[in-house]
Amino acid sequence: MSGPMVKAEAVHKSFGRLEVLRGIDLEVNPKEVMCLIGPSGSGKSTFLRCINHLEKIDAGRLSVDGELVGYRQHGDKLYELPDREVCQKRSEIGMVFQHFNLFPHMTALENLIEAPIRVKKASRSTAVTYARALLDRVGLADKTNAYPKQLSGGQQQRVAIARALAMDPKLMLFDEPTSALDPELVGEVLDVMRRLAQDGMTMVVVTHEMGFAREVGDTLVFMDGGVIVEAGKPRDVLANPQQERTRSFLSKVL
């Protein structure tokens, strides 16, 4: 594809009277890793959820791979897609949450094969073969029959990443994937994400891990109050922020 993988144009989102996104404009190119940073309540996670239509935007336009998210355009009007079509589009976007959201009654392998079989109608044998390869890819080949409660937080998050990859997504969204982990488990999850980036996966990552953003990110976006305050190459933004608000934030987290 030649155009951006994600394109946001004047995206607004409110919850009641609280305006959470106040005109977000950005583009994420194929194979790009974009890291979103900013204080709690700045709109980062809400924007991520808008990308796969877990939240509906109130104004503006948001497209993934050249197609509007959740809507179809006829003339000048936008029409919301039926749930089935939204779910189909959403299946092309992997999302990894802060809390792992694994099915507790299923083994690691069963967590991975559920969606490919139900949504993509893959055969069980095909799904199992691919799931085993993905668990190996995230360093958990020996945990296929383990239940989530038998895994550490870092292992559960790696299973969650593998589960998202099982749908062969064109885009991966990460919502603070390491913030619920003990510090010594953070590295193993970031290593998996680092390898994904090296393999060319397009990724949008909400994170507090500035080292990861500096090393792996292609673009760093600082958000505050529902707007983009500053964006650029991670090393430039972190070493020499241009905006006072960015400087103030980074002085507290670096």
PDB file of C-alpha atoms in Angstrom, residues 12-242:
ATOM      1  CA  HIS A  12     -12.961  14.575  18.355  1.00  0.00           C
ATOM      2  CA  LYS A  13     -14.348  12.418  21.139  1.00  0.00           C
ATOM      3  CA  SER A  14     -16.314  13.402  24.240  1.00  0.00           C
ATOM      4  CA  PHE A  15     -17.748  11.518  27.170  1.00  0.00           C
ATOM      5  CA  GLY A  16     -20.686  13.645  28.257  1.00  0.00           C
ATOM      6  CA  ARG A  17     -19.316  17.137  28.789  1.00  0.00           C
ATOM      7  CA  LEU A  18     -15.723  15.965  28.985  1.00  0.00           C
ATOM      8  CA  GLU A  19     -13.954  16.508  25.676  1.00  0.00           C
ATOM      9  CA  VAL A  20     -11.235  13.838  25.626  1.00  0.00           C
ATOM     10  CA  LEU A  21      -9.957  14.256  22.043  1.00  0.00           C
ATOM     11  CA  ARG A  22      -9.937  17.786  20.655  1.00  0.00           C
ATOM     12  CA  GLY A  23      -8.971  17.546  17.003  1.00  0.00           C
ATOM     13  CA  ILE A  24      -6.308  14.860  16.556  1.00  0.00           C
ATOM     14  CA  ASP A  25      -4.438  14.907  13.237  1.00  0.00           C
ATOM     15  CA  LEU A  26      -1.801  12.253  12.610  1.00  0.00           C
ATOM     16  CA  GLU A  27      -0.652   9.584  10.187  1.00  0.00           C
ATOM     17  CA  VAL A  28       1.021   6.247  10.816  1.00  0.00           C
ATOM     18  CA  ASN A  29       2.813   4.797   7.814  1.00  0.00           C
ATOM     19  CA  PRO A  30       3.125   1.082   7.032  1.00  0.00           C
ATOM     20  CA  LYS A  31       5.867  -0.600   9.137  1.00  0.00           C
ATOM     21  CA  GLU A  32       6.096   2.485  11.355  1.00  0.00           C
ATOM     22  CA  VAL A  33       6.203   2.229  15.150  1.00  0.00           C
ATOM     23  CA  MET A  34       4.484   5.243  16.700  1.00  0.00           C
ATOM     24  CA  CYS A  35       4.725   5.708  20.468  1.00  0.00           C
ATOM     25  CA  LEU A  36       2.161   7.854  22.287  1.00  0.00           C
ATOM     26  CA  ILE A  37       3.208   9.368  25.604  1.00  0.00           C
ATOM     27  CA  GLY A  38       1.588  11.823  27.977  1.00  0.00           C
ATOM     28  CA  PRO A  39      -0.010  12.159  31.409  1.00  0.00           C
ATOM     29  CA  SER A  40      -3.022  10.125  32.513  1.00  0.00           C
ATOM     30  CA  GLY A  41      -6.212  11.536  31.040  1.00  0.00           C
ATOM     31  CA  SER A  42      -4.502  13.053  28.005  1.00  0.00           C
ATOM     32  CA  GLY A  43      -6.581  10.944  25.559  1.00  0.00           C
ATOM     33  CA  LYS A  44      -3.944   8.405  24.482  1.00  0.00           C
ATOM     34  CA  SER A  45      -5.890   5.251  25.304  1.00  0.00           C
ATOM     35  CA  THR A  46      -9.162   6.724  24.035  1.00  0.00           C
ATOM     36  CA  PHE A  47      -7.540   7.512  20.694  1.00  0.00           C
ATOM     37  CA  LEU A  48      -6.186   3.962  20.492  1.00  0.00           C
ATOM     38  CA  ARG A  49      -9.675   2.578  21.135  1.00  0.00           C
ATOM     39  CA  CYS A  50     -11.111   4.836  18.426  1.00  0.00           C
ATOM     40  CA  ILE A  51      -8.722   3.339  15.861  1.00  0.00           C
ATOM     41  CA  ASN A  52     -10.521  -0.015  16.050  1.00  0.00           C
ATOM     42  CA  HIS A  53     -13.965   1.478  16.793  1.00  0.00           C
ATOM     43  CA  LEU A  54     -14.154   0.296  20.399  1.00  0.00           C
ATOM     44  CA  GLU A  55     -15.050   3.959  20.880  1.00  0.00           C
ATOM     45  CA  LYS A  56     -16.997   5.920  18.256  1.00  0.00           C
ATOM     46  CA  ILE A  57     -15.590   9.297  17.293  1.00  0.00           C
ATOM     47  CA  ASP A  58     -17.889  12.337  17.469  1.00  0.00           C
ATOM     48  CA  ALA A  59     -16.351  14.351  14.644  1.00  0.00           C
ATOM     49  CA  GLY A  60     -13.560  14.134  12.101  1.00  0.00           C
ATOM     50  CA  ARG A  61     -12.414  11.158  10.070  1.00  0.00           C
ATOM     51  CA  LEU A  62     -10.367   8.119  11.001  1.00  0.00           C
ATOM     52  CA  SER A  63      -9.234   5.533   8.492  1.00  0.00           C
ATOM     53  CA  VAL A  64      -7.151   2.361   8.573  1.00  0.00           C
ATOM     54  CA  ASP A  65      -5.484   1.109   5.396  1.00  0.00           C
ATOM     55  CA  GLY A  66      -7.446   3.637   3.339  1.00  0.00           C
ATOM     56  CA  GLU A  67     -10.886   2.662   4.685  1.00  0.00           C
ATOM     57  CA  LEU A  68     -12.980   4.633   7.177  1.00  0.00           C
ATOM     58  CA  VAL A  69     -13.181   3.065  10.614  1.00  0.00           C
ATOM     59  CA  GLY A  70     -16.747   2.041  11.480  1.00  0.00           C
ATOM     60  CA  TYR A  71     -18.370   4.031   8.693  1.00  0.00           C
ATOM     61  CA  ARG A  72     -19.048   4.062   4.970  1.00  0.00           C
ATOM     62  CA  GLN A  73     -19.323   7.277   2.981  1.00  0.00           C
ATOM     63  CA  HIS A  74     -22.081   7.938   0.465  1.00  0.00           C
ATOM     64  CA  GLY A  75     -21.859  11.390  -1.069  1.00  0.00           C
ATOM     65  CA  ASP A  76     -21.286  13.819   1.781  1.00  0.00           C
ATOM     66  CA  LYS A  77     -22.813  11.598   4.456  1.00  0.00           C
ATOM     67  CA  LEU A  78     -21.244   8.958   6.712  1.00  0.00           C
ATOM     68  CA  TYR A  79     -23.251   5.854   7.560  1.00  0.00           C
ATOM     69  CA  GLU A  80     -22.280   3.623  10.450  1.00  0.00           C
ATOM     70  CA  LEU A  81     -21.456   0.064   9.434  1.00  0.00           C
ATOM     71  CA  PRO A  82     -23.463  -2.816  10.908  1.00  0.00           C
ATOM     72  CA  ASP A  83     -21.836  -4.598  13.855  1.00  0.00           C
ATOM     73  CA  ARG A  84     -20.884  -7.599  11.734  1.00  0.00           C
ATOM     74  CA  GLU A  85     -18.881  -5.476   9.321  1.00  0.00           C
ATOM     75  CA  VAL A  86     -17.291  -3.541  12.194  1.00  0.00           C
ATOM     76  CA  CYS A  87     -16.211  -6.832  13.808  1.00  0.00           C
ATOM     77  CA  GLN A  88     -14.802  -8.027  10.494  1.00  0.00           C
ATOM     78  CA  LYS A  89     -12.716  -4.862  10.129  1.00  0.00           C
ATOM     79  CA  ARG A  90     -11.691  -5.029  13.790  1.00  0.00           C
ATOM     80  CA  SER A  91     -10.362  -8.553  13.249  1.00  0.00           C
ATOM     81  CA  GLU A  92      -7.676  -7.026  11.002  1.00  0.00           C
ATOM     82  CA  ILE A  93      -6.385  -4.905  13.909  1.00  0.00           C
ATOM     83  CA  GLY A  94      -4.664  -6.580  16.842  1.00  0.00           C
ATOM     84  CA  MET A  95      -5.018  -4.968  20.264  1.00  0.00           C
ATOM     85  CA  VAL A  96      -3.112  -5.722  23.441  1.00  0.00           C
ATOM     86  CA  PHE A  97      -4.477  -4.230  26.640  1.00  0.00           C
ATOM     87  CA  GLN A  98      -2.919  -3.200  29.927  1.00  0.00           C
ATOM     88  CA  HIS A  99      -4.617  -6.137  31.655  1.00  0.00           C
ATOM     89  CA  PHE A 100      -4.167  -9.283  29.675  1.00  0.00           C
ATOM     90  CA  ASN A 101      -7.858 -10.155  29.102  1.00  0.00           C
ATOM     91  CA  LEU A 102      -7.097 -13.825  28.490  1.00  0.00           C
ATOM     92  CA  PHE A 103      -9.897 -16.357  28.827  1.00  0.00           C
ATOM     93  CA  PRO A 104      -9.120 -17.835  32.269  1.00  0.00           C
ATOM     94  CA  HIS A 105     -10.817 -21.183  31.556  1.00  0.00           C
ATOM     95  CA  MET A 106      -8.719 -21.794  28.407  1.00  0.00           C
ATOM     96  CA  THR A 107      -5.116 -22.880  28.017  1.00  0.00           C
ATOM     97  CA  ALA A 108      -2.614 -20.646  26.233  1.00  0.00           C
ATOM     98  CA  LEU A 109      -3.127 -22.658  23.039  1.00  0.00           C
ATOM     99  CA  GLU A 110      -6.920 -22.503  23.313  1.00  0.00           C
ATOM    100  CA  ASN A 111      -6.770 -18.731  23.825  1.00  0.00           C
ATOM    101  CA  LEU A 112      -4.900 -18.435  20.523  1.00  0.00           C
ATOM    102  CA  ILE A 113      -7.084 -20.679  18.360  1.00  0.00           C
ATOM    103  CA  GLU A 114     -10.492 -19.381  19.516  1.00  0.00           C
ATOM    104  CA  ALA A 115     -10.761 -16.326  17.233  1.00  0.00           C
ATOM    105  CA  PRO A 116      -9.176 -17.827  14.078  1.00  0.00           C
ATOM    106  CA  ILE A 117     -11.620 -20.751  14.237  1.00  0.00           C
ATOM    107  CA  ARG A 118     -14.709 -18.701  15.154  1.00  0.00           C
ATOM    108  CA  VAL A 119     -14.092 -15.523  13.160  1.00  0.00           C
ATOM    109  CA  LYS A 120     -11.871 -16.572  10.252  1.00  0.00           C
ATOM    110  CA  LYS A 121     -13.348 -20.092  10.024  1.00  0.00           C
ATOM    111  CA  ALA A 122      -9.864 -21.623  10.046  1.00  0.00           C
ATOM    112  CA  SER A 123      -9.669 -25.375  10.461  1.00  0.00           C
ATOM    113  CA  ARG A 124      -8.667 -26.513  13.937  1.00  0.00           C
ATOM    114  CA  SER A 125      -5.492 -28.201  12.683  1.00  0.00           C
ATOM    115  CA  THR A 126      -4.384 -25.047  10.806  1.00  0.00           C
ATOM    116  CA  ALA A 127      -5.153 -22.850  13.814  1.00  0.00           C
ATOM    117  CA  VAL A 128      -3.272 -25.148  16.203  1.00  0.00           C
ATOM    118  CA  THR A 129      -0.194 -25.315  13.970  1.00  0.00           C
ATOM    119  CA  TYR A 130      -0.073 -21.524  13.654  1.00  0.00           C
ATOM    120  CA  ALA A 131      -0.758 -21.021  17.379  1.00  0.00           C
ATOM    121  CA  ARG A 132       2.145 -23.300  18.327  1.00  0.00           C
ATOM    122  CA  ALA A 133       4.443 -21.336  16.004  1.00  0.00           C
ATOM    123  CA  LEU A 134       3.306 -18.043  17.569  1.00  0.00           C
ATOM    124  CA  LEU A 135       3.812 -19.310  21.126  1.00  0.00           C
ATOM    125  CA  ASP A 136       7.306 -20.361  20.083  1.00  0.00           C
ATOM    126  CA  ARG A 137       7.830 -16.898  18.579  1.00  0.00           C
ATOM    127  CA  VAL A 138       7.048 -15.222  21.911  1.00  0.00           C
ATOM    128  CA  GLY A 139       9.204 -17.695  23.841  1.00  0.00           C
ATOM    129  CA  LEU A 140       6.396 -19.805  25.310  1.00  0.00           C
ATOM    130  CA  ALA A 141       6.531 -23.029  23.308  1.00  0.00           C
ATOM    131  CA  ASP A 142       6.552 -24.983  26.590  1.00  0.00           C
ATOM    132  CA  LYS A 143       3.396 -23.290  27.912  1.00  0.00           C
ATOM    133  CA  THR A 144       0.813 -24.426  25.345  1.00  0.00           C
ATOM    134  CA  ASN A 145      -1.235 -26.329  27.928  1.00  0.00           C
ATOM    135  CA  ALA A 146      -0.835 -23.845  30.789  1.00  0.00           C
ATOM    136  CA  TYR A 147      -3.811 -21.851  32.043  1.00  0.00           C
ATOM    137  CA  PRO A 148      -3.439 -18.077  32.627  1.00  0.00           C
ATOM    138  CA  LYS A 149      -3.365 -18.492  36.432  1.00  0.00           C
ATOM    139  CA  GLN A 150      -0.312 -20.753  36.008  1.00  0.00           C
ATOM    140  CA  LEU A 151       1.597 -18.041  34.130  1.00  0.00           C
ATOM    141  CA  SER A 152       3.415 -14.941  35.341  1.00  0.00           C
ATOM    142  CA  GLY A 153       2.119 -11.529  34.298  1.00  0.00           C
ATOM    143  CA  GLY A 154       4.826 -11.230  31.664  1.00  0.00           C
ATOM    144  CA  GLN A 155       3.984 -14.655  30.267  1.00  0.00           C
ATOM    145  CA  GLN A 156       0.276 -13.801  30.174  1.00  0.00           C
ATOM    146  CA  GLN A 157       1.000 -10.595  28.279  1.00  0.00           C
ATOM    147  CA  ARG A 158       3.139 -12.509  25.767  1.00  0.00           C
ATOM    148  CA  VAL A 159       0.256 -14.940  25.258  1.00  0.00           C
ATOM    149  CA  ALA A 160      -2.020 -11.912  24.719  1.00  0.00           C
ATOM    150  CA  ILE A 161       0.359 -10.607  22.041  1.00  0.00           C
ATOM    151  CA  ALA A 162       0.468 -14.024  20.368  1.00  0.00           C
ATOM    152  CA  ARG A 163      -3.338 -14.185  20.492  1.00  0.00           C
ATOM    153  CA  ALA A 164      -3.575 -10.850  18.681  1.00  0.00           C
ATOM    154  CA  LEU A 165      -1.056 -12.051  16.081  1.00  0.00           C
ATOM    155  CA  ALA A 166      -3.062 -15.242  15.496  1.00  0.00           C
ATOM    156  CA  MET A 167      -5.513 -13.172  13.432  1.00  0.00           C
ATOM    157  CA  ASP A 168      -2.731 -11.977  11.091  1.00  0.00           C
ATOM    158  CA  PRO A 169      -3.441  -8.288  11.761  1.00  0.00           C
ATOM    159  CA  LYS A 170      -2.193  -5.521   9.477  1.00  0.00           C
ATOM    160  CA  LEU A 171      -1.855  -3.212  12.491  1.00  0.00           C
ATOM    161  CA  MET A 172      -1.079  -3.773  16.181  1.00  0.00           C
ATOM    162  CA  LEU A 173      -2.279  -1.460  18.972  1.00  0.00           C
ATOM    163  CA  PHE A 174      -0.692  -1.652  22.426  1.00  0.00           C
ATOM    164  CA  ASP A 175      -2.356   0.128  25.354  1.00  0.00           C
ATOM    165  CA  GLU A 176       0.309   0.438  28.080  1.00  0.00           C
ATOM    166  CA  PRO A 177       1.152  -3.270  27.716  1.00  0.00           C
ATOM    167  CA  THR A 178       3.742  -3.297  30.516  1.00  0.00           C
ATOM    168  CA  SER A 179       2.184  -1.007  33.130  1.00  0.00           C
ATOM    169  CA  ALA A 180       0.498  -3.846  35.061  1.00  0.00           C
ATOM    170  CA  LEU A 181       3.707  -5.904  35.230  1.00  0.00           C
ATOM    171  CA  ASP A 182       6.306  -6.246  37.946  1.00  0.00           C
ATOM    172  CA  PRO A 183       9.432  -4.343  36.852  1.00  0.00           C
ATOM    173  CA  GLU A 184      11.511  -7.491  36.257  1.00  0.00           C
ATOM    174  CA  LEU A 185       8.896  -8.831  33.821  1.00  0.00           C
ATOM    175  CA  VAL A 186       8.705  -5.715  31.642  1.00  0.00           C
ATOM    176  CA  GLY A 187      11.782  -6.599  29.570  1.00  0.00           C
ATOM    177  CA  GLU A 188      10.439  -9.907  28.278  1.00  0.00           C
ATOM    178  CA  VAL A 189       7.333  -8.217  26.848  1.00  0.00           C
ATOM    179  CA  LEU A 190       9.296  -5.324  25.338  1.00  0.00           C
ATOM    180  CA  ASP A 191      11.650  -7.853  23.716  1.00  0.00           C
ATOM    181  CA  VAL A 192       8.696  -9.456  21.912  1.00  0.00           C
ATOM    182  CA  MET A 193       7.476  -6.029  20.772  1.00  0.00           C
ATOM    183  CA  ARG A 194      10.983  -5.118  19.641  1.00  0.00           C
ATOM    184  CA  ARG A 195      11.144  -8.231  17.457  1.00  0.00           C
ATOM    185  CA  LEU A 196       7.699  -7.452  16.010  1.00  0.00           C
ATOM    186  CA  ALA A 197       8.949  -4.016  15.014  1.00  0.00           C
ATOM    187  CA  GLN A 198      12.032  -5.551  13.398  1.00  0.00           C
ATOM    188  CA  ASP A 199       9.732  -7.855  11.413  1.00  0.00           C
ATOM    189  CA  GLY A 200       7.950  -4.804   9.970  1.00  0.00           C
ATOM    190  CA  MET A 201       4.694  -4.793  11.943  1.00  0.00           C
ATOM    191  CA  THR A 202       2.916  -1.428  11.964  1.00  0.00           C
ATOM    192  CA  MET A 203       2.425  -0.538  15.633  1.00  0.00           C
ATOM    193  CA  VAL A 204       0.839   2.230  17.709  1.00  0.00           C
ATOM    194  CA  VAL A 205       2.019   1.958  21.299  1.00  0.00           C
ATOM    195  CA  VAL A 206       0.747   3.895  24.317  1.00  0.00           C
ATOM    196  CA  THR A 207       3.638   3.574  26.737  1.00  0.00           C
ATOM    197  CA  HIS A 208       5.554   4.977  29.689  1.00  0.00           C
ATOM    198  CA  GLU A 209       8.690   3.073  28.655  1.00  0.00           C
ATOM    199  CA  MET A 210      10.828   5.923  27.341  1.00  0.00           C
ATOM    200  CA  GLY A 211      13.790   3.661  26.614  1.00  0.00           C
ATOM    201  CA  PHE A 212      11.627   1.507  24.348  1.00  0.00           C
ATOM    202  CA  ALA A 213      10.214   4.604  22.637  1.00  0.00           C
ATOM    203  CA  ARG A 214      13.720   5.963  22.049  1.00  0.00           C
ATOM    204  CA  GLU A 215      15.125   2.689  20.750  1.00  0.00           C
ATOM    205  CA  VAL A 216      12.242   1.175  18.787  1.00  0.00           C
ATOM    206  CA  GLY A 217       9.906   4.035  17.915  1.00  0.00           C
ATOM    207  CA  ASP A 218      10.014   5.813  14.559  1.00  0.00           C
ATOM    208  CA  THR A 219       7.778   8.628  15.812  1.00  0.00           C
ATOM    209  CA  LEU A 220       7.071   9.901  19.319  1.00  0.00           C
ATOM    210  CA  VAL A 221       3.843  11.810  19.959  1.00  0.00           C
ATOM    211  CA  PHE A 222       3.302  13.722  23.210  1.00  0.00           C
ATOM    212  CA  MET A 223      -0.378  14.261  24.011  1.00  0.00           C
ATOM    213  CA  ASP A 224      -1.917  16.385  26.737  1.00  0.00           C
ATOM    214  CA  GLY A 225      -5.466  17.616  27.236  1.00  0.00           C
ATOM    215  CA  GLY A 226      -6.748  15.808  24.162  1.00  0.00           C
ATOM    216  CA  VAL A 227      -4.365  17.446  21.695  1.00  0.00           C
ATOM    217  CA  ILE A 228      -0.980  16.623  20.195  1.00  0.00           C
ATOM    218  CA  VAL A 229       1.484  18.989  21.851  1.00  0.00           C
ATOM    219  CA  GLU A 230       4.607  17.767  20.085  1.00  0.00           C
ATOM    220  CA  ALA A 231       5.695  15.023  17.700  1.00  0.00           C
ATOM    221  CA  GLY A 232       8.932  14.001  16.046  1.00  0.00           C
ATOM    222  CA  LYS A 233      11.726  11.478  16.067  1.00  0.00           C
ATOM    223  CA  PRO A 234      11.895   9.945  19.568  1.00  0.00           C
ATOM    224  CA  ARG A 235      15.532  10.830  20.219  1.00  0.00           C
ATOM    225  CA  ASP A 236      14.913  14.449  19.186  1.00  0.00           C
ATOM    226  CA  VAL A 237      11.767  14.880  21.281  1.00  0.00           C
ATOM    227  CA  LEU A 238      13.276  13.220  24.353  1.00  0.00           C
ATOM    228  CA  ALA A 239      16.631  15.004  24.159  1.00  0.00           C
ATOM    229  CA  ASN A 240      15.449  18.412  22.985  1.00  0.00           C
ATOM    230  CA  PRO A 241      11.700  18.969  23.433  1.00  0.00           C
ATOM    231  CA  GLN A 242      10.472  22.174  21.792  1.00  0.00           C
TER     232      GLN A 242
END
